[in-house]
Amino acid sequence: KTTTTPRTSSCLDSSSTDLTMSGGKYEIYVDSMSQPSRACMILCRANHLSDVDAPHLSQVREKLVLIHKKDHRSEAYRALNPLRQVPVLVRRAEGSVSENPAQQKAEGKFAPANAVAWSLPESCAILTHICQAFDLPDKWYPSRGTLEERAAVDSALHWFHTTLRKGCGGLTFHKVVAHNLGVTPSEAIAQDSQDRLIRALEQIEECWLRDGASGAAQRFIGGGGPHGGDVL
């Protein structure tokens, strides 16, 4: 017997064309153990989009996904993100958000598929979308900048996944997370990931924390202050 899980409109669907903010509040599903999740949380909190003490006032409400409890493997979460990863950004359908505790409890941990207008996986895409959707200052992402300025930030975001993230994620998983999930860790992968991480850290010092024109050292990838590439 095959059970079909209802799916929300996702960036993975070519028919999903409404990417505007109209329709309802955003929710971002995160696990604080996940570095890409933390990057999105930092951006939202630094710009007062999310408030953990007053979630009803948040423009982007944080929703917790416990990876060590395999929340991301549930069918309810799969309906939000078929990749079954964190983070994922969700825009609720208009009128689907309730502040009534009883209704929230009845809804459960994850938004039902019929209450979601659109969803977006992948931290880099989420970071740039939030910056543009909420018209954040250009220091985070140069939405009003030149093509070259946007490309410079994009290059740092794309570099992150195959270098720093891959090294850090692999090392952390096989040294810590695998044990919590009951998965057999691989010391060979942990060592390879550590080597990759060390190389990435060296590249940050030699390349990303250098001014492109003068070669002078700088505190942030963004130069004088942090941008989207720094929070990752």
Tab-separated table of C-alpha atoms in Angstrom:
chain	number	residue	atom	x	y	z
A	1	LYS	CA	0.000	0.000	0.000
A	2	THR	CA	1.360	3.388	-0.997
A	3	THR	CA	0.538	6.497	1.005
A	4	THR	CA	0.805	9.780	-0.827
A	5	THR	CA	1.960	12.687	1.311
A	6	PRO	CA	0.428	16.054	0.370
A	7	ARG	CA	3.081	18.485	-0.792
A	8	THR	CA	3.207	22.175	-0.417
A	9	SER	CA	4.240	24.515	-3.204
A	10	SER	CA	8.021	24.527	-3.174
A	11	CYS	CA	10.886	26.141	-5.024
A	12	LEU	CA	11.432	22.592	-6.280
A	13	ASP	CA	8.141	22.882	-8.185
A	14	SER	CA	8.422	24.688	-11.506
A	15	SER	CA	4.789	25.777	-11.144
A	16	SER	CA	5.536	27.787	-8.005
A	17	THR	CA	5.720	31.399	-9.197
A	18	ASP	CA	4.454	33.497	-6.309
A	19	LEU	CA	7.592	34.446	-4.395
A	20	THR	CA	6.250	37.610	-2.794
A	21	MET	CA	5.670	38.221	0.891
A	22	SER	CA	1.899	38.541	0.508
A	23	GLY	CA	-0.207	35.801	2.029
A	24	GLY	CA	1.085	35.180	5.532
A	25	LYS	CA	3.960	35.048	7.950
A	26	TYR	CA	7.198	33.242	7.375
A	27	GLU	CA	8.373	30.311	9.464
A	28	ILE	CA	11.907	28.967	9.418
A	29	TYR	CA	12.479	25.382	10.515
A	30	VAL	CA	15.873	25.032	12.182
A	31	ASP	CA	18.014	22.958	14.507
A	32	SER	CA	20.556	24.971	16.480
A	33	MET	CA	22.988	22.055	16.091
A	34	SER	CA	23.003	22.812	12.366
A	35	GLN	CA	25.462	25.536	11.342
A	36	PRO	CA	23.436	26.589	8.260
A	37	SER	CA	20.397	26.856	10.543
A	38	ARG	CA	22.334	29.060	12.949
A	39	ALA	CA	23.387	31.329	10.085
A	40	CYS	CA	19.754	31.952	9.156
A	41	MET	CA	18.823	32.437	12.817
A	42	ILE	CA	21.629	34.991	13.264
A	43	LEU	CA	20.482	36.974	10.228
A	44	CYS	CA	16.857	37.034	11.390
A	45	ARG	CA	17.647	37.900	14.999
A	46	ALA	CA	20.237	40.550	14.105
A	47	ASN	CA	17.634	42.288	11.974
A	48	HIS	CA	14.787	41.849	14.503
A	49	LEU	CA	12.783	39.611	12.200
A	50	SER	CA	12.488	36.840	14.787
A	51	ASP	CA	11.879	37.147	18.518
A	52	VAL	CA	12.142	33.937	20.525
A	53	ASP	CA	10.603	35.637	23.563
A	54	ALA	CA	7.610	36.974	21.599
A	55	PRO	CA	7.169	34.691	18.578
A	56	HIS	CA	3.754	36.180	17.795
A	57	LEU	CA	5.532	39.452	17.019
A	58	SER	CA	8.075	37.814	14.717
A	59	GLN	CA	8.030	38.313	10.975
A	60	VAL	CA	10.006	35.081	10.676
A	61	ARG	CA	9.001	32.631	13.386
A	62	GLU	CA	11.572	30.028	14.390
A	63	LYS	CA	10.311	26.448	14.525
A	64	LEU	CA	12.505	23.783	16.063
A	65	VAL	CA	13.396	20.568	14.242
A	66	LEU	CA	15.268	18.078	16.433
A	67	ILE	CA	17.542	16.130	14.126
A	68	HIS	CA	18.770	13.858	16.923
A	69	LYS	CA	15.140	12.810	17.422
A	70	LYS	CA	14.755	12.306	13.669
A	71	ASP	CA	12.088	14.983	13.300
A	72	HIS	CA	13.409	15.649	9.803
A	73	ARG	CA	12.606	12.090	8.776
A	74	SER	CA	8.896	12.415	9.531
A	75	GLU	CA	6.345	12.548	6.729
A	76	ALA	CA	4.972	15.812	8.126
A	77	TYR	CA	8.380	17.448	7.683
A	78	ARG	CA	8.902	15.833	4.292
A	79	ALA	CA	5.757	17.634	3.124
A	80	LEU	CA	7.520	20.923	3.913
A	81	ASN	CA	10.938	19.949	2.589
A	82	PRO	CA	11.253	16.807	0.459
A	83	LEU	CA	15.047	17.040	0.890
A	84	ARG	CA	14.499	16.374	4.620
A	85	GLN	CA	17.190	18.818	5.655
A	86	VAL	CA	17.356	21.972	7.737
A	87	PRO	CA	16.869	24.831	7.410
A	88	VAL	CA	13.772	25.368	5.312
A	89	LEU	CA	11.863	28.633	4.984
A	90	VAL	CA	8.077	28.408	4.796
A	91	ARG	CA	5.539	31.086	3.951
A	92	ARG	CA	2.185	30.352	5.500
A	93	ALA	CA	-1.012	30.697	3.516
A	94	GLU	CA	-3.089	33.743	4.322
A	95	GLY	CA	-5.204	33.263	7.431
A	96	SER	CA	-3.495	29.991	8.390
A	97	VAL	CA	-1.553	31.356	11.387
A	98	SER	CA	-3.325	31.174	14.741
A	99	GLU	CA	-2.142	32.548	18.076
A	100	ASN	CA	-4.642	30.356	19.924
A	101	PRO	CA	-2.642	27.840	22.035
A	102	ALA	CA	-5.269	25.118	21.590
A	103	GLN	CA	-5.236	25.496	17.803
A	104	GLN	CA	-1.444	25.563	17.747
A	105	LYS	CA	-1.330	22.335	19.766
A	106	ALA	CA	-3.859	20.709	17.439
A	107	GLU	CA	-1.766	21.721	14.426
A	108	GLY	CA	1.264	19.898	15.757
A	109	LYS	CA	4.943	20.578	15.363
A	110	PHE	CA	4.931	21.282	11.640
A	111	ALA	CA	2.623	23.353	9.509
A	112	PRO	CA	0.154	21.161	7.611
A	113	ALA	CA	0.744	21.135	3.868
A	114	ASN	CA	-2.551	22.878	3.114
A	115	ALA	CA	-1.494	25.815	5.342
A	116	VAL	CA	1.709	26.506	3.406
A	117	ALA	CA	1.846	28.771	0.372
A	118	TRP	CA	5.521	28.274	-0.481
A	119	SER	CA	8.694	26.732	0.883
A	120	LEU	CA	12.404	27.214	0.212
A	121	PRO	CA	15.246	24.864	1.234
A	122	GLU	CA	19.005	25.567	1.248
A	123	SER	CA	20.559	28.109	3.610
A	124	CYS	CA	22.259	30.290	0.977
A	125	ALA	CA	19.028	30.706	-0.968
A	126	ILE	CA	17.172	31.432	2.290
A	127	LEU	CA	19.700	34.081	3.344
A	128	THR	CA	19.511	35.987	0.069
A	129	HIS	CA	15.723	35.656	-0.128
A	130	ILE	CA	15.236	37.049	3.374
A	131	CYS	CA	17.576	39.959	2.626
A	132	GLN	CA	15.600	40.870	-0.476
A	133	ALA	CA	12.104	40.045	0.767
A	134	PHE	CA	12.518	42.195	3.881
A	135	ASP	CA	14.632	44.846	2.154
A	136	LEU	CA	17.480	44.463	4.629
A	137	PRO	CA	20.447	46.869	4.494
A	138	ASP	CA	22.850	46.217	1.648
A	139	LYS	CA	25.600	45.351	4.114
A	140	TRP	CA	23.946	41.920	4.452
A	141	TYR	CA	23.311	41.411	0.742
A	142	PRO	CA	23.680	44.163	-1.882
A	143	SER	CA	20.161	43.882	-3.313
A	144	ARG	CA	20.429	47.434	-4.619
A	145	GLY	CA	24.082	47.063	-5.587
A	146	THR	CA	25.752	46.262	-8.872
A	147	LEU	CA	25.920	42.846	-10.481
A	148	GLU	CA	29.562	42.640	-9.421
A	149	GLU	CA	28.743	43.439	-5.780
A	150	ARG	CA	26.059	40.757	-5.650
A	151	ALA	CA	28.320	38.287	-7.417
A	152	ALA	CA	31.049	38.875	-4.816
A	153	VAL	CA	28.702	37.863	-1.988
A	154	ASP	CA	27.273	34.975	-4.014
A	155	SER	CA	30.768	33.615	-4.617
A	156	ALA	CA	31.450	33.450	-0.873
A	157	LEU	CA	28.095	31.734	-0.260
A	158	HIS	CA	28.720	29.138	-2.993
A	159	TRP	CA	32.302	28.521	-1.845
A	160	PHE	CA	31.136	27.776	1.684
A	161	HIS	CA	29.216	24.569	0.920
A	162	THR	CA	31.962	22.559	-0.755
A	163	THR	CA	34.782	23.675	1.530
A	164	LEU	CA	34.205	25.007	5.033
A	165	ARG	CA	30.770	23.432	5.490
A	166	LYS	CA	31.792	20.085	4.009
A	167	GLY	CA	34.842	19.869	6.250
A	168	CYS	CA	33.146	21.060	9.416
A	169	GLY	CA	29.961	19.073	8.803
A	170	GLY	CA	31.772	15.817	8.053
A	171	LEU	CA	34.045	16.136	11.067
A	172	THR	CA	31.200	16.987	13.442
A	173	PHE	CA	28.940	14.252	12.123
A	174	HIS	CA	31.460	11.423	12.420
A	175	LYS	CA	32.854	12.606	15.765
A	176	VAL	CA	29.615	13.575	17.534
A	177	VAL	CA	26.319	13.364	15.661
A	178	ALA	CA	26.655	9.802	14.343
A	179	HIS	CA	26.802	8.412	17.874
A	180	ASN	CA	23.605	10.265	18.832
A	181	LEU	CA	21.800	8.916	15.762
A	182	GLY	CA	23.000	5.368	16.278
A	183	VAL	CA	25.040	5.480	13.060
A	184	THR	CA	28.483	3.883	12.786
A	185	PRO	CA	31.011	6.734	12.343
A	186	SER	CA	33.900	6.609	9.911
A	187	GLU	CA	37.293	7.679	11.214
A	188	ALA	CA	38.584	7.936	7.632
A	189	ILE	CA	35.845	10.392	6.676
A	190	ALA	CA	36.408	12.326	9.912
A	191	GLN	CA	40.115	12.680	9.104
A	192	ASP	CA	39.438	13.690	5.498
A	193	SER	CA	36.912	16.255	6.724
A	194	GLN	CA	39.397	17.645	9.239
A	195	ASP	CA	42.005	18.060	6.502
A	196	ARG	CA	39.413	19.766	4.300
A	197	LEU	CA	38.439	22.072	7.169
A	198	ILE	CA	42.049	23.084	7.831
A	199	ARG	CA	42.536	23.917	4.128
A	200	ALA	CA	39.335	25.956	4.109
A	201	LEU	CA	40.399	27.952	7.164
A	202	GLU	CA	43.708	28.697	5.484
A	203	GLN	CA	41.856	29.877	2.370
A	204	ILE	CA	39.700	32.181	4.476
A	205	GLU	CA	42.818	33.842	5.858
A	206	GLU	CA	44.651	33.980	2.538
A	207	CYS	CA	41.773	34.870	0.220
A	208	TRP	CA	38.443	35.852	1.715
A	209	LEU	CA	39.821	38.042	4.501
A	210	ARG	CA	41.922	40.036	2.055
A	211	ASP	CA	40.894	43.150	0.167
A	212	GLY	CA	40.691	42.221	-3.500
A	213	ALA	CA	42.366	45.381	-4.714
A	214	SER	CA	45.059	46.110	-2.124
A	215	GLY	CA	45.543	42.678	-0.582
A	216	ALA	CA	45.278	44.223	2.885
A	217	ALA	CA	43.855	42.101	5.689
A	218	GLN	CA	40.230	42.729	6.684
A	219	ARG	CA	38.100	41.562	9.594
A	220	PHE	CA	35.146	40.307	7.564
A	221	ILE	CA	34.568	38.682	4.204
A	222	GLY	CA	32.295	41.654	3.587
A	223	GLY	CA	35.133	44.089	4.308
A	224	GLY	CA	34.271	46.650	6.956
A	225	GLY	CA	31.345	44.682	8.365
A	226	PRO	CA	29.670	41.263	8.146
A	227	HIS	CA	27.500	40.213	5.218
A	228	GLY	CA	25.696	36.989	4.297
A	229	GLY	CA	28.966	35.184	3.656
A	230	ASP	CA	30.225	35.942	7.158
A	231	VAL	CA	27.267	34.487	9.051
A	232	LEU	CA	27.801	31.170	7.276
